[in-house]
PDB file of N, CA, C and O in Angstrom:
ATOM      1  N   MET A  16       6.903  19.046  14.337  1.00 54.00           N
ATOM      2  CA  MET A  16       5.330  19.436  13.390  1.00 54.00           C
ATOM      3  C   MET A  16       4.619  19.235  11.861  1.00 54.00           C
ATOM      4  O   MET A  16       3.819  18.953  11.683  1.00 54.00           O
ATOM      5  N   LEU A  17       5.953  19.019  11.047  1.00 63.00           N
ATOM      6  CA  LEU A  17       6.086  18.174   9.802  1.00 63.00           C
ATOM      7  C   LEU A  17       4.749  16.896   9.686  1.00 63.00           C
ATOM      8  O   LEU A  17       4.728  17.002   9.289  1.00 63.00           O
ATOM      9  N   ILE A  18       5.435  16.432  10.506  1.00 79.00           N
ATOM     10  CA  ILE A  18       5.114  14.790  11.015  1.00 79.00           C
ATOM     11  C   ILE A  18       3.905  14.990  11.122  1.00 79.00           C
ATOM     12  O   ILE A  18       3.070  14.411  10.686  1.00 79.00           O
ATOM     13  N   GLN A  19       2.975  15.820  12.124  1.00 86.00           N
ATOM     14  CA  GLN A  19       1.919  16.051  12.734  1.00 86.00           C
ATOM     15  C   GLN A  19       0.557  16.508  10.982  1.00 86.00           C
ATOM     16  O   GLN A  19      -0.009  16.199  10.773  1.00 86.00           O
ATOM     17  N   ALA A  20       1.625  17.548  10.348  1.00 88.00           N
ATOM     18  CA  ALA A  20       0.798  18.008   9.282  1.00 88.00           C
ATOM     19  C   ALA A  20       0.641  17.024   8.479  1.00 88.00           C
ATOM     20  O   ALA A  20      -0.536  16.426   7.704  1.00 88.00           O
ATOM     21  N   GLN A  21       1.865  16.026   8.331  1.00 92.00           N
ATOM     22  CA  GLN A  21       1.589  15.173   6.667  1.00 92.00           C
ATOM     23  C   GLN A  21       0.591  13.862   7.483  1.00 92.00           C
ATOM     24  O   GLN A  21      -0.210  13.486   6.848  1.00 92.00           O
ATOM     25  N   LEU A  22       0.465  13.571   8.931  1.00 93.00           N
ATOM     26  CA  LEU A  22      -0.653  12.739   9.346  1.00 93.00           C
ATOM     27  C   LEU A  22      -1.880  13.340   8.922  1.00 93.00           C
ATOM     28  O   LEU A  22      -3.055  12.001   8.459  1.00 93.00           O
ATOM     29  N   GLU A  23      -1.763  14.644   9.607  1.00 94.00           N
ATOM     30  CA  GLU A  23      -3.484  15.478   9.522  1.00 94.00           C
ATOM     31  C   GLU A  23      -3.772  15.008   7.883  1.00 94.00           C
ATOM     32  O   GLU A  23      -4.810  14.856   7.333  1.00 94.00           O
ATOM     33  N   HIS A  24      -2.788  15.150   6.991  1.00 95.00           N
ATOM     34  CA  HIS A  24      -3.291  15.024   5.812  1.00 95.00           C
ATOM     35  C   HIS A  24      -3.355  13.541   4.953  1.00 95.00           C
ATOM     36  O   HIS A  24      -4.318  13.392   4.179  1.00 95.00           O
ATOM     37  N   ARG A  25      -2.951  12.860   5.561  1.00 96.00           N
ATOM     38  CA  ARG A  25      -3.323  11.167   5.650  1.00 96.00           C
ATOM     39  C   ARG A  25      -4.282  10.895   5.823  1.00 96.00           C
ATOM     40  O   ARG A  25      -5.480  10.229   5.151  1.00 96.00           O
ATOM     41  N   ILE A  26      -4.906  11.728   6.938  1.00 96.00           N
ATOM     42  CA  ILE A  26      -6.556  11.306   7.663  1.00 96.00           C
ATOM     43  C   ILE A  26      -6.969  11.915   6.749  1.00 96.00           C
ATOM     44  O   ILE A  26      -8.189  11.462   6.330  1.00 96.00           O
ATOM     45  N   ARG A  27      -6.641  13.140   6.051  1.00 97.00           N
ATOM     46  CA  ARG A  27      -8.298  13.457   5.268  1.00 97.00           C
ATOM     47  C   ARG A  27      -7.903  12.894   4.080  1.00 97.00           C
ATOM     48  O   ARG A  27      -9.497  12.512   3.511  1.00 97.00           O
ATOM     49  N   CYS A  28      -6.747  12.532   3.450  1.00 97.00           N
ATOM     50  CA  CYS A  28      -6.991  11.831   2.211  1.00 97.00           C
ATOM     51  C   CYS A  28      -7.716  10.633   2.643  1.00 97.00           C
ATOM     52  O   CYS A  28      -8.467  10.007   1.654  1.00 97.00           O
ATOM     53  N   CYS A  29      -7.220  10.076   3.214  1.00 97.00           N
ATOM     54  CA  CYS A  29      -8.264   8.579   3.655  1.00 97.00           C
ATOM     55  C   CYS A  29      -9.998   8.917   4.182  1.00 97.00           C
ATOM     56  O   CYS A  29     -10.541   7.498   3.246  1.00 97.00           O
ATOM     57  N   ILE A  30     -10.397  10.130   4.649  1.00 97.00           N
ATOM     58  CA  ILE A  30     -11.572  10.181   4.473  1.00 97.00           C
ATOM     59  C   ILE A  30     -12.129  10.761   3.216  1.00 97.00           C
ATOM     60  O   ILE A  30     -13.539   9.895   3.458  1.00 97.00           O
ATOM     61  N   ASP A  31     -11.314  11.255   2.578  1.00 98.00           N
ATOM     62  CA  ASP A  31     -12.154  11.443   1.050  1.00 98.00           C
ATOM     63  C   ASP A  31     -12.385  10.041   0.484  1.00 98.00           C
ATOM     64  O   ASP A  31     -13.180  10.075  -0.446  1.00 98.00           O
ATOM     65  N   GLU A  32     -11.088   9.578   0.393  1.00 98.00           N
ATOM     66  CA  GLU A  32     -11.178   7.942  -0.383  1.00 98.00           C
ATOM     67  C   GLU A  32     -12.696   7.294   0.115  1.00 98.00           C
ATOM     68  O   GLU A  32     -13.020   6.347  -0.906  1.00 98.00           O
ATOM     69  N   LEU A  33     -12.783   7.043   1.629  1.00 97.00           N
ATOM     70  CA  LEU A  33     -13.623   6.559   2.299  1.00 97.00           C
ATOM     71  C   LEU A  33     -15.526   6.963   1.098  1.00 97.00           C
ATOM     72  O   LEU A  33     -16.001   6.571   1.093  1.00 97.00           O
ATOM     73  N   ASN A  34     -15.123   8.403   1.716  1.00 97.00           N
ATOM     74  CA  ASN A  34     -16.541   8.838   0.926  1.00 97.00           C
ATOM     75  C   ASN A  34     -16.488   8.959  -0.426  1.00 97.00           C
ATOM     76  O   ASN A  34     -17.541   8.583  -0.797  1.00 97.00           O
ATOM     77  N   ALA A  35     -15.960   8.700  -1.174  1.00 97.00           N
ATOM     78  CA  ALA A  35     -15.558   8.455  -2.504  1.00 97.00           C
ATOM     79  C   ALA A  35     -16.524   6.791  -3.197  1.00 97.00           C
ATOM     80  O   ALA A  35     -16.999   6.855  -3.791  1.00 97.00           O
ATOM     81  N   LEU A  36     -15.857   5.820  -1.995  1.00 97.00           N
ATOM     82  CA  LEU A  36     -16.195   4.691  -2.540  1.00 97.00           C
ATOM     83  C   LEU A  36     -17.069   4.248  -1.701  1.00 97.00           C
ATOM     84  O   LEU A  36     -18.150   3.516  -2.344  1.00 97.00           O
ATOM     85  N   VAL A  37     -17.821   5.633  -1.189  1.00 97.00           N
ATOM     86  CA  VAL A  37     -18.773   4.830  -0.055  1.00 97.00           C
ATOM     87  C   VAL A  37     -20.481   5.475  -1.059  1.00 97.00           C
ATOM     88  O   VAL A  37     -21.461   5.516  -1.530  1.00 97.00           O
ATOM     89  N   THR A  38     -20.196   7.040  -1.241  1.00 96.00           N
ATOM     90  CA  THR A  38     -21.029   7.874  -1.912  1.00 96.00           C
ATOM     91  C   THR A  38     -20.936   7.586  -3.343  1.00 96.00           C
ATOM     92  O   THR A  38     -21.893   8.056  -4.109  1.00 96.00           O
ATOM     93  N   GLY A  39     -19.548   8.009  -3.735  1.00 95.00           N
ATOM     94  CA  GLY A  39     -19.798   7.870  -4.469  1.00 95.00           C
ATOM     95  C   GLY A  39     -19.706   6.789  -5.568  1.00 95.00           C
ATOM     96  O   GLY A  39     -20.182   7.031  -7.131  1.00 95.00           O
ATOM     97  N   GLN A  40     -18.866   5.952  -5.621  1.00 97.00           N
ATOM     98  CA  GLN A  40     -19.159   4.644  -6.044  1.00 97.00           C
ATOM     99  C   GLN A  40     -20.444   3.778  -5.728  1.00 97.00           C
ATOM    100  O   GLN A  40     -20.950   2.753  -6.203  1.00 97.00           O
ATOM    101  N   GLY A  41     -21.100   3.770  -4.457  1.00 96.00           N
ATOM    102  CA  GLY A  41     -22.163   3.282  -4.009  1.00 96.00           C
ATOM    103  C   GLY A  41     -21.649   1.718  -3.389  1.00 96.00           C
ATOM    104  O   GLY A  41     -22.559   1.049  -3.516  1.00 96.00           O
ATOM    105  N   CYS A  42     -20.064   2.082  -3.202  1.00 97.00           N
ATOM    106  CA  CYS A  42     -19.601   0.940  -2.042  1.00 97.00           C
ATOM    107  C   CYS A  42     -20.781   0.503  -0.863  1.00 97.00           C
ATOM    108  O   CYS A  42     -21.030   1.634  -0.304  1.00 97.00           O
ATOM    109  N   LEU A  43     -21.047  -0.711  -0.414  1.00 96.00           N
ATOM    110  CA  LEU A  43     -21.601  -1.154   1.078  1.00 96.00           C
ATOM    111  C   LEU A  43     -20.597  -0.588   1.912  1.00 96.00           C
ATOM    112  O   LEU A  43     -19.503  -1.130   1.689  1.00 96.00           O
ATOM    113  N   LEU A  44     -20.499  -0.455   3.222  1.00 94.00           N
ATOM    114  CA  LEU A  44     -19.781  -0.835   4.173  1.00 94.00           C
ATOM    115  C   LEU A  44     -19.287  -2.176   4.380  1.00 94.00           C
ATOM    116  O   LEU A  44     -18.311  -1.689   5.358  1.00 94.00           O
ATOM    117  N   THR A  45     -19.672  -2.935   4.191  1.00 96.00           N
ATOM    118  CA  THR A  45     -19.160  -3.958   4.213  1.00 96.00           C
ATOM    119  C   THR A  45     -18.048  -4.227   2.548  1.00 96.00           C
ATOM    120  O   THR A  45     -17.216  -5.381   2.773  1.00 96.00           O
ATOM    121  N   ASP A  46     -18.207  -3.872   2.181  1.00 97.00           N
ATOM    122  CA  ASP A  46     -17.258  -4.598   1.024  1.00 97.00           C
ATOM    123  C   ASP A  46     -15.563  -4.276   1.744  1.00 97.00           C
ATOM    124  O   ASP A  46     -15.440  -3.081   1.921  1.00 97.00           O
ATOM    125  N   PRO A  47     -15.125  -4.819   0.949  1.00 97.00           N
ATOM    126  CA  PRO A  47     -13.359  -5.203   1.519  1.00 97.00           C
ATOM    127  C   PRO A  47     -13.361  -4.162   1.600  1.00 97.00           C
ATOM    128  O   PRO A  47     -11.792  -3.973   1.792  1.00 97.00           O
ATOM    129  N   LYS A  48     -13.006  -3.021  -0.003  1.00 97.00           N
ATOM    130  CA  LYS A  48     -12.067  -1.689   0.164  1.00 97.00           C
ATOM    131  C   LYS A  48     -12.540  -1.125   0.694  1.00 97.00           C
ATOM    132  O   LYS A  48     -11.537  -0.514   1.429  1.00 97.00           O
ATOM    133  N   VAL A  49     -13.531  -0.880   1.036  1.00 97.00           N
ATOM    134  CA  VAL A  49     -14.257   0.329   2.092  1.00 97.00           C
ATOM    135  C   VAL A  49     -13.675  -0.555   3.928  1.00 97.00           C
ATOM    136  O   VAL A  49     -13.331   0.775   4.512  1.00 97.00           O
ATOM    137  N   LEU A  50     -14.327  -1.619   4.077  1.00 97.00           N
ATOM    138  CA  LEU A  50     -13.485  -2.394   5.057  1.00 97.00           C
ATOM    139  C   LEU A  50     -11.860  -1.882   5.283  1.00 97.00           C
ATOM    140  O   LEU A  50     -11.731  -1.892   6.309  1.00 97.00           O
ATOM    141  N   HIS A  51     -10.995  -2.425   4.372  1.00 97.00           N
ATOM    142  CA  HIS A  51      -9.470  -2.091   3.802  1.00 97.00           C
ATOM    143  C   HIS A  51      -9.208  -0.494   4.319  1.00 97.00           C
ATOM    144  O   HIS A  51      -8.162  -0.181   5.164  1.00 97.00           O
ATOM    145  N   LYS A  52      -9.718   0.628   3.931  1.00 97.00           N
ATOM    146  CA  LYS A  52      -9.589   1.581   4.183  1.00 97.00           C
ATOM    147  C   LYS A  52     -10.348   2.635   5.715  1.00 97.00           C
ATOM    148  O   LYS A  52      -9.062   3.157   6.383  1.00 97.00           O
ATOM    149  N   SER A  53     -11.291   1.845   5.592  1.00 97.00           N
ATOM    150  CA  SER A  53     -12.229   2.070   7.286  1.00 97.00           C
ATOM    151  C   SER A  53     -10.528   2.036   8.489  1.00 97.00           C
ATOM    152  O   SER A  53     -10.517   2.430   9.389  1.00 97.00           O
ATOM    153  N   MET A  54     -10.177   0.137   7.890  1.00 97.00           N
ATOM    154  CA  MET A  54      -9.231   0.059   8.919  1.00 97.00           C
ATOM    155  C   MET A  54      -7.628   0.930   8.506  1.00 97.00           C
ATOM    156  O   MET A  54      -7.735   1.011  10.479  1.00 97.00           O
ATOM    157  N   GLU A  55      -7.451   1.071   8.003  1.00 97.00           N
ATOM    158  CA  GLU A  55      -6.265   2.074   7.768  1.00 97.00           C
ATOM    159  C   GLU A  55      -6.601   3.790   8.247  1.00 97.00           C
ATOM    160  O   GLU A  55      -5.455   4.398   8.789  1.00 97.00           O
ATOM    161  N   LEU A  56      -7.744   4.008   8.349  1.00 97.00           N
ATOM    162  CA  LEU A  56      -7.807   5.398   8.741  1.00 97.00           C
ATOM    163  C   LEU A  56      -8.141   4.905  10.279  1.00 97.00           C
ATOM    164  O   LEU A  56      -7.417   6.175  10.869  1.00 97.00           O
ATOM    165  N   ASP A  57      -8.460   3.808  10.724  1.00 97.00           N
ATOM    166  CA  ASP A  57      -8.246   3.553  12.592  1.00 97.00           C
ATOM    167  C   ASP A  57      -7.349   3.922  12.708  1.00 97.00           C
ATOM    168  O   ASP A  57      -6.982   4.137  13.836  1.00 97.00           O
ATOM    169  N   GLU A  58      -5.860   3.158  12.105  1.00 96.00           N
ATOM    170  CA  GLU A  58      -4.321   3.157  12.657  1.00 96.00           C
ATOM    171  C   GLU A  58      -4.093   4.448  12.606  1.00 96.00           C
ATOM    172  O   GLU A  58      -3.212   5.002  13.098  1.00 96.00           O
ATOM    173  N   LEU A  59      -4.641   5.625  11.255  1.00 95.00           N
ATOM    174  CA  LEU A  59      -3.376   6.786  11.212  1.00 95.00           C
ATOM    175  C   LEU A  59      -4.731   7.397  12.896  1.00 95.00           C
ATOM    176  O   LEU A  59      -3.565   8.786  13.323  1.00 95.00           O
ATOM    177  N   ILE A  60      -5.635   6.953  12.943  1.00 94.00           N
ATOM    178  CA  ILE A  60      -6.267   7.907  14.434  1.00 94.00           C
ATOM    179  C   ILE A  60      -5.906   7.705  15.612  1.00 94.00           C
ATOM    180  O   ILE A  60      -5.504   8.105  16.194  1.00 94.00           O
ATOM    181  N   LEU A  61      -5.499   6.063  15.446  1.00 93.00           N
ATOM    182  CA  LEU A  61      -4.969   5.891  16.743  1.00 93.00           C
ATOM    183  C   LEU A  61      -3.090   6.145  17.073  1.00 93.00           C
ATOM    184  O   LEU A  61      -2.496   6.646  17.875  1.00 93.00           O
ATOM    185  N   LEU A  62      -2.579   6.661  15.448  1.00 92.00           N
ATOM    186  CA  LEU A  62      -1.271   6.985  15.550  1.00 92.00           C
ATOM    187  C   LEU A  62      -1.569   8.297  16.396  1.00 92.00           C
ATOM    188  O   LEU A  62      -0.553   8.969  16.833  1.00 92.00           O
ATOM    189  N   ALA A  63      -2.191   9.100  15.690  1.00 90.00           N
ATOM    190  CA  ALA A  63      -2.753  10.117  15.805  1.00 90.00           C
ATOM    191  C   ALA A  63      -2.452  11.152  17.348  1.00 90.00           C
ATOM    192  O   ALA A  63      -2.460  11.900  17.974  1.00 90.00           O
ATOM    193  N   MET A  64      -3.934   9.875  18.186  1.00 89.00           N
ATOM    194  CA  MET A  64      -3.585   9.884  19.328  1.00 89.00           C
ATOM    195  C   MET A  64      -2.465   9.575  20.336  1.00 89.00           C
ATOM    196  O   MET A  64      -1.845  10.483  21.214  1.00 89.00           O
ATOM    197  N   ARG A  65      -1.978   8.757  19.777  1.00 88.00           N
ATOM    198  CA  ARG A  65      -0.425   8.382  20.519  1.00 88.00           C
ATOM    199  C   ARG A  65       0.762   9.954  21.105  1.00 88.00           C
ATOM    200  O   ARG A  65       1.029   9.669  21.648  1.00 88.00           O
ATOM    201  N   GLN A  66       0.551  10.340  19.485  1.00 84.00           N
ATOM    202  CA  GLN A  66       1.317  11.885  19.440  1.00 84.00           C
ATOM    203  C   GLN A  66       0.567  12.377  20.483  1.00 84.00           C
ATOM    204  O   GLN A  66       1.435  13.576  20.979  1.00 84.00           O
ATOM    205  N   LEU A  67      -0.613  12.274  20.708  1.00 79.00           N
ATOM    206  CA  LEU A  67      -1.137  13.767  21.447  1.00 79.00           C
ATOM    207  C   LEU A  67      -0.816  13.412  23.050  1.00 79.00           C
ATOM    208  O   LEU A  67      -0.996  14.457  23.569  1.00 79.00           O
ATOM    209  N   GLN A  68      -0.774  12.107  23.247  1.00 73.00           N
ATOM    210  CA  GLN A  68      -1.014  11.753  24.709  1.00 73.00           C
ATOM    211  C   GLN A  68       0.707  12.311  25.284  1.00 73.00           C
ATOM    212  O   GLN A  68       1.454  12.659  24.354  1.00 73.00           O
ATOM    213  N   PRO A  69       0.155  12.964  26.450  1.00 71.00           N
ATOM    214  CA  PRO A  69       1.597  13.747  27.232  1.00 71.00           C
ATOM    215  C   PRO A  69       2.694  12.428  27.443  1.00 71.00           C
ATOM    216  O   PRO A  69       1.951  11.122  27.626  1.00 71.00           O
ATOM    217  N   ALA A  70       4.143  12.873  27.205  1.00 61.00           N
ATOM    218  CA  ALA A  70       5.075  11.999  27.330  1.00 61.00           C
ATOM    219  C   ALA A  70       5.014  11.192  28.569  1.00 61.00           C
ATOM    220  O   ALA A  70       5.379   9.998  28.748  1.00 61.00           O
ATOM    221  N   GLY A  71       4.621  11.428  30.035  1.00 56.00           N
ATOM    222  CA  GLY A  71       4.544  10.899  31.286  1.00 56.00           C
ATOM    223  C   GLY A  71       3.690   9.597  31.450  1.00 56.00           C
ATOM    224  O   GLY A  71       3.518   9.223  32.156  1.00 56.00           O
ATOM    225  N   GLN A  72       2.585   9.909  30.270  1.00 61.00           N
ATOM    226  CA  GLN A  72       1.195   9.080  30.649  1.00 61.00           C
ATOM    227  C   GLN A  72       1.205   7.824  30.065  1.00 61.00           C
ATOM    228  O   GLN A  72       1.856   7.384  28.425  1.00 61.00           O
ATOM    229  N   ALA A  73       1.241   7.057  30.722  1.00 57.00           N
ATOM    230  CA  ALA A  73       1.348   5.112  30.072  1.00 57.00           C
ATOM    231  C   ALA A  73       0.176   4.727  28.850  1.00 57.00           C
ATOM    232  O   ALA A  73      -1.153   6.008  29.076  1.00 57.00           O
ATOM    233  N   ALA A  74       1.075   4.204  28.037  1.00 54.00           N
ATOM    234  CA  ALA A  74      -0.696   4.050  26.993  1.00 54.00           C
ATOM    235  C   ALA A  74      -1.216   2.815  27.318  1.00 54.00           C
ATOM    236  O   ALA A  74      -1.433   2.467  28.313  1.00 54.00           O
ATOM    237  N   VAL A  75      -2.769   3.432  27.383  1.00 52.00           N
ATOM    238  CA  VAL A  75      -4.150   2.440  27.177  1.00 52.00           C
ATOM    239  C   VAL A  75      -4.099   1.367  26.641  1.00 52.00           C
ATOM    240  O   VAL A  75      -3.773   1.103  25.565  1.00 52.00           O
TER     241      VAL A  75
END
């Protein structure tokens, strides 16, 4: 459960950082910093989805 809480926290932080880059600093969605943070968020979400997948179900 602790790992899930840490993952949730990392996802929330990543979203907040993306928000700060785009709305706070005015970075474009094509800015390398935004793209990097977006890819990091994607990886965290995929990790969270894999952890929620039932043990007997094969990954897609």
